[in-house]
PDB file of C-alpha atoms in Angstrom:
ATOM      1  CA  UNK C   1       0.000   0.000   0.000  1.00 85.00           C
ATOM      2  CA  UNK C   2       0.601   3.550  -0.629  1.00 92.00           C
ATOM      3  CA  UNK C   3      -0.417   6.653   0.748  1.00 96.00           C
ATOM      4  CA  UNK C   4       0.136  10.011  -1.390  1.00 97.00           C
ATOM      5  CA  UNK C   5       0.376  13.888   0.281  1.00 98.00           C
ATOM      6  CA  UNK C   6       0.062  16.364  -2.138  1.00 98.00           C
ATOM      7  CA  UNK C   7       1.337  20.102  -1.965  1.00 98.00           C
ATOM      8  CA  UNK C   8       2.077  23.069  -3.850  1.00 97.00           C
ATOM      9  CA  UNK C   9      -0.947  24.453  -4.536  1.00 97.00           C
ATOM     10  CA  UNK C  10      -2.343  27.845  -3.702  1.00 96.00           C
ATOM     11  CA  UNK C  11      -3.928  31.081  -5.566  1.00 97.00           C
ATOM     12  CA  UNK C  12      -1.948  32.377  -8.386  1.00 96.00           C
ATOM     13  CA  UNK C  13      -2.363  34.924 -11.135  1.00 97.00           C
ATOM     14  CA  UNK C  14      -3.383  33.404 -14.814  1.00 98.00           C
ATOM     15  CA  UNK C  15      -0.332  33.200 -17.013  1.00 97.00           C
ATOM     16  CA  UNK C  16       1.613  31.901 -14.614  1.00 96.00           C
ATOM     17  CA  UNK C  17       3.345  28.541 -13.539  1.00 96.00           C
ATOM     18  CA  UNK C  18       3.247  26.009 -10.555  1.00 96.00           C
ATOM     19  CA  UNK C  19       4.704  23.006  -9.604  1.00 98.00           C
ATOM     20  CA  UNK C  20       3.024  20.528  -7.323  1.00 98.00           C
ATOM     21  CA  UNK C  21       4.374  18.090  -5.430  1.00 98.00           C
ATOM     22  CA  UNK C  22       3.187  14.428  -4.462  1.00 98.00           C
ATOM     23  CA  UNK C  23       4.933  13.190  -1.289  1.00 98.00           C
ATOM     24  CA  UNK C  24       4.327   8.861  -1.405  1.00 97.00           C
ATOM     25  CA  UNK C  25       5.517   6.893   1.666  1.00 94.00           C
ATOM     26  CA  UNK C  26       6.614   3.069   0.787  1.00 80.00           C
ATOM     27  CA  UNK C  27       9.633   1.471   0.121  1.00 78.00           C
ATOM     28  CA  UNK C  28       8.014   0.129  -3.590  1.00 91.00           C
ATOM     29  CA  UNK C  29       7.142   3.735  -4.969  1.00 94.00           C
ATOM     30  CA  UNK C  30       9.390   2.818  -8.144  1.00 94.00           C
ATOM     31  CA  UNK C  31       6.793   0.106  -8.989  1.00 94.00           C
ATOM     32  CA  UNK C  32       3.846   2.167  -9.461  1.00 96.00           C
ATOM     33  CA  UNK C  33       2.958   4.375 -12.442  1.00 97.00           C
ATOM     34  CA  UNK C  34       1.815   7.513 -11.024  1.00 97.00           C
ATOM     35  CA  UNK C  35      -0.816   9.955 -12.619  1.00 98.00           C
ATOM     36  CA  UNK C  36      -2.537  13.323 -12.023  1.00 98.00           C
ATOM     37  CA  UNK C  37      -5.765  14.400 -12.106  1.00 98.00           C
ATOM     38  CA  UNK C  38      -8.260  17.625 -11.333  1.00 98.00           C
ATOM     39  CA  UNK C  39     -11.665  17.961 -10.155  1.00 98.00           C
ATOM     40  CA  UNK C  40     -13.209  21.894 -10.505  1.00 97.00           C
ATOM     41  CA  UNK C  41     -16.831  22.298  -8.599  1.00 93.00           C
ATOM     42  CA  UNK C  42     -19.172  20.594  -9.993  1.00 95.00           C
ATOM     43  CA  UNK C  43     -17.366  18.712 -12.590  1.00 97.00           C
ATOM     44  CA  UNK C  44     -15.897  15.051 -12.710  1.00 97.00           C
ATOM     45  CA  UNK C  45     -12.546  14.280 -11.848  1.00 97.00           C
ATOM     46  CA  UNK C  46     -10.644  14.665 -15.450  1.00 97.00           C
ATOM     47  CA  UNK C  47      -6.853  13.232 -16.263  1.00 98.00           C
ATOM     48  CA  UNK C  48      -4.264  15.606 -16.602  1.00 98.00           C
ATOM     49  CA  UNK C  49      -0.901  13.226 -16.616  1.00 98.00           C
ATOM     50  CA  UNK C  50       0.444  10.422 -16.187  1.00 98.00           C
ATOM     51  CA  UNK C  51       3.929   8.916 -16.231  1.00 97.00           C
ATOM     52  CA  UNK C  52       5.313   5.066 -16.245  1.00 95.00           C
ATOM     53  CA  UNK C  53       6.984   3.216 -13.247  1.00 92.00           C
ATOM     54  CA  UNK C  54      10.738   4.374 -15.034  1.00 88.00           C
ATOM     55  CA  UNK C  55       9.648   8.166 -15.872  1.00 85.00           C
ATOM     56  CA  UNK C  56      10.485   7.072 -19.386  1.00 88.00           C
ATOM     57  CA  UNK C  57       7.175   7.293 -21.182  1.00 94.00           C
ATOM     58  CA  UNK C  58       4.357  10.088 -19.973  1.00 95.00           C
ATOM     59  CA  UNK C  59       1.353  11.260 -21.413  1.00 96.00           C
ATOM     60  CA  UNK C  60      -0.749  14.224 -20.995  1.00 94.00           C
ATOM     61  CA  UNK C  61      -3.965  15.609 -21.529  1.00 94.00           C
ATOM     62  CA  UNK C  62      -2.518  18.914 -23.477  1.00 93.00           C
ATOM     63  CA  UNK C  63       0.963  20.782 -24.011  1.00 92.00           C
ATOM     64  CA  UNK C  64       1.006  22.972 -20.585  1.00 96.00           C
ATOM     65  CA  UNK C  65       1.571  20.296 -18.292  1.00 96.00           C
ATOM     66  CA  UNK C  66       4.681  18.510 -17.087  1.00 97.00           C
ATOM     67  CA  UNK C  67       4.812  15.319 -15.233  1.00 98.00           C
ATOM     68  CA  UNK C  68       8.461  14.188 -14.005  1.00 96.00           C
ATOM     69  CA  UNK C  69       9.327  11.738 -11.137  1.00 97.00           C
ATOM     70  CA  UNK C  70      12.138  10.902  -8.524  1.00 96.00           C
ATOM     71  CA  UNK C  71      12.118   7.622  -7.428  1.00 94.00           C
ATOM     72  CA  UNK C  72      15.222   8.462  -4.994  1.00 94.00           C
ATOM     73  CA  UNK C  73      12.498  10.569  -2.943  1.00 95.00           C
ATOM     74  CA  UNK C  74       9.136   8.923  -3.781  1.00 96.00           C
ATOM     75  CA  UNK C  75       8.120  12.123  -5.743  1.00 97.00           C
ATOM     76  CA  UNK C  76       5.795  13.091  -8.422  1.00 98.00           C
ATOM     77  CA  UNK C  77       5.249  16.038  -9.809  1.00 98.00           C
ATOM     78  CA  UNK C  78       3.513  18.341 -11.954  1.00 98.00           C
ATOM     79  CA  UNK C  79       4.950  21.799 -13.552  1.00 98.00           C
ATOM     80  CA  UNK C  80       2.094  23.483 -14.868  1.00 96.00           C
ATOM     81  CA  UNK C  81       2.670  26.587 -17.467  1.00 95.00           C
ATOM     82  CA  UNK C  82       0.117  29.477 -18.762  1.00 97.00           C
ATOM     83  CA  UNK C  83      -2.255  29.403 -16.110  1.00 97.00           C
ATOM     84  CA  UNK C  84      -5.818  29.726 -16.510  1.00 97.00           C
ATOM     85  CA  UNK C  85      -8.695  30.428 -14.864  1.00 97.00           C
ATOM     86  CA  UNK C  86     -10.293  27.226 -16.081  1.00 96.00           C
ATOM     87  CA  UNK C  87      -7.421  25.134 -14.597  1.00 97.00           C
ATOM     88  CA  UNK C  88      -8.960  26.478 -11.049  1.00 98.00           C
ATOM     89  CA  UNK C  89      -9.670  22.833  -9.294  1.00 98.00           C
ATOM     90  CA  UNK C  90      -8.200  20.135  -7.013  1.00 98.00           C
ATOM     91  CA  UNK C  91      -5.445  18.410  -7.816  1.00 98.00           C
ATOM     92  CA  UNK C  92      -5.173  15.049  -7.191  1.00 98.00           C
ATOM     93  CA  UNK C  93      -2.439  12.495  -6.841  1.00 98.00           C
ATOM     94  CA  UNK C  94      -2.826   8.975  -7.932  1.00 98.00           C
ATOM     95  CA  UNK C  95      -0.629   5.666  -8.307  1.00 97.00           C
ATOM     96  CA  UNK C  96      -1.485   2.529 -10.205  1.00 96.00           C
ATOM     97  CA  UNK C  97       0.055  -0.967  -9.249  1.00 94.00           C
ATOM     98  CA  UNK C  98      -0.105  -2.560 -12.666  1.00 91.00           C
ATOM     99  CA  UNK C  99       2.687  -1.630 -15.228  1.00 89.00           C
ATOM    100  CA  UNK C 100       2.161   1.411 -17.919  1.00 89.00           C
ATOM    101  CA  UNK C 101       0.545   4.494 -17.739  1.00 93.00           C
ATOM    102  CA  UNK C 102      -3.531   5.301 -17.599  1.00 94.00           C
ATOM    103  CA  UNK C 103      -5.610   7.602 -18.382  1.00 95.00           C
ATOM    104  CA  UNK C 104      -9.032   7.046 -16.754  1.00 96.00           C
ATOM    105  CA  UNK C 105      -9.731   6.851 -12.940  1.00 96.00           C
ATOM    106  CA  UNK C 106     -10.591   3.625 -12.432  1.00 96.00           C
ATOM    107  CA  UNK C 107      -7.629   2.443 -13.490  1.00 96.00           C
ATOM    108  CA  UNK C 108      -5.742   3.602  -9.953  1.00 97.00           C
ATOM    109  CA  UNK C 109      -5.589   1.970  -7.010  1.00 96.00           C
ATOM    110  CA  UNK C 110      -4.539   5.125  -4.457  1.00 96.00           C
ATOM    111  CA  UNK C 111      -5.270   8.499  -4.361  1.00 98.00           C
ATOM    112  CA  UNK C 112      -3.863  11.124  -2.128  1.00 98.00           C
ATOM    113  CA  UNK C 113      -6.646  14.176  -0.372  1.00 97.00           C
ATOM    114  CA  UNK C 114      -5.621  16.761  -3.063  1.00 98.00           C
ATOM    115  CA  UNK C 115      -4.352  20.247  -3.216  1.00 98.00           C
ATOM    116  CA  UNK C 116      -6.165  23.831  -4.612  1.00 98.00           C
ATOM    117  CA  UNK C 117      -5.451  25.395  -7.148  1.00 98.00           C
ATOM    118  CA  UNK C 118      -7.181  28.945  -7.672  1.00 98.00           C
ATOM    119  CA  UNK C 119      -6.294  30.709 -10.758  1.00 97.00           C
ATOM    120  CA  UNK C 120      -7.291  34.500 -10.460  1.00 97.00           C
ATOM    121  CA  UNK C 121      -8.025  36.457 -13.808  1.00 92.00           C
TER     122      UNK C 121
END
């Protein structure tokens, strides 16, 4: 099992950047792909990113994100560029015991409590 603390988020001004962090505890961090995802009021929880067990192969849900991980820390992240109003949401954490990436929810097996994310206009 693994549990997932996310931080980094806060208010920030639209056109600009932010990098949030996901904290996992567990000595087997390296053998879970590990994603990101957002949930805005009233909306379902959408994918953002998601990135292999090795950090070799990612994918993301469009161009202004940036997934990267250190398995030396049991870290994810997420750089996030061009801020928008519309990204406004909480960001969740999530890791996924079998091998390769995903895209939908269901497809991970631990989520952390999330972190805000207010983009002001």
């Amino acid at each position: 099992q693994v549990q997932l603390v996310e931080s980094g988020g806060g208010l920030v001004q639209a056109g600009g950047s932010l990098r949030l962090s996901c904290a996992a505890s567990g000595r087997t961090f390296s053998s879970y792909a590990m994603g990101w995802f957002r949930q805005a009021p009233g909306k379902e929880r959408e994918f953002v990113a998601a990135i292999a067990q090795s950090g070799g192969t990612t994918y993301y849900a469009e161009g202004r994100f940036t997934i990267f991980r250190d398995n030396s820390k049991n870290a994810v992240y997420l750089h996030v560029n061009s801020l928008k109003p519309e990204d406004t949401a909480v960001y969740y954490c999530a890791a996924k015991k079998s091998y390769g990436i995903g895209v939908s929810r269901e497809m991970y097996d631990y989520w952390g409590q999330g972190t805000q994310v207010t983009v002001s206009s």
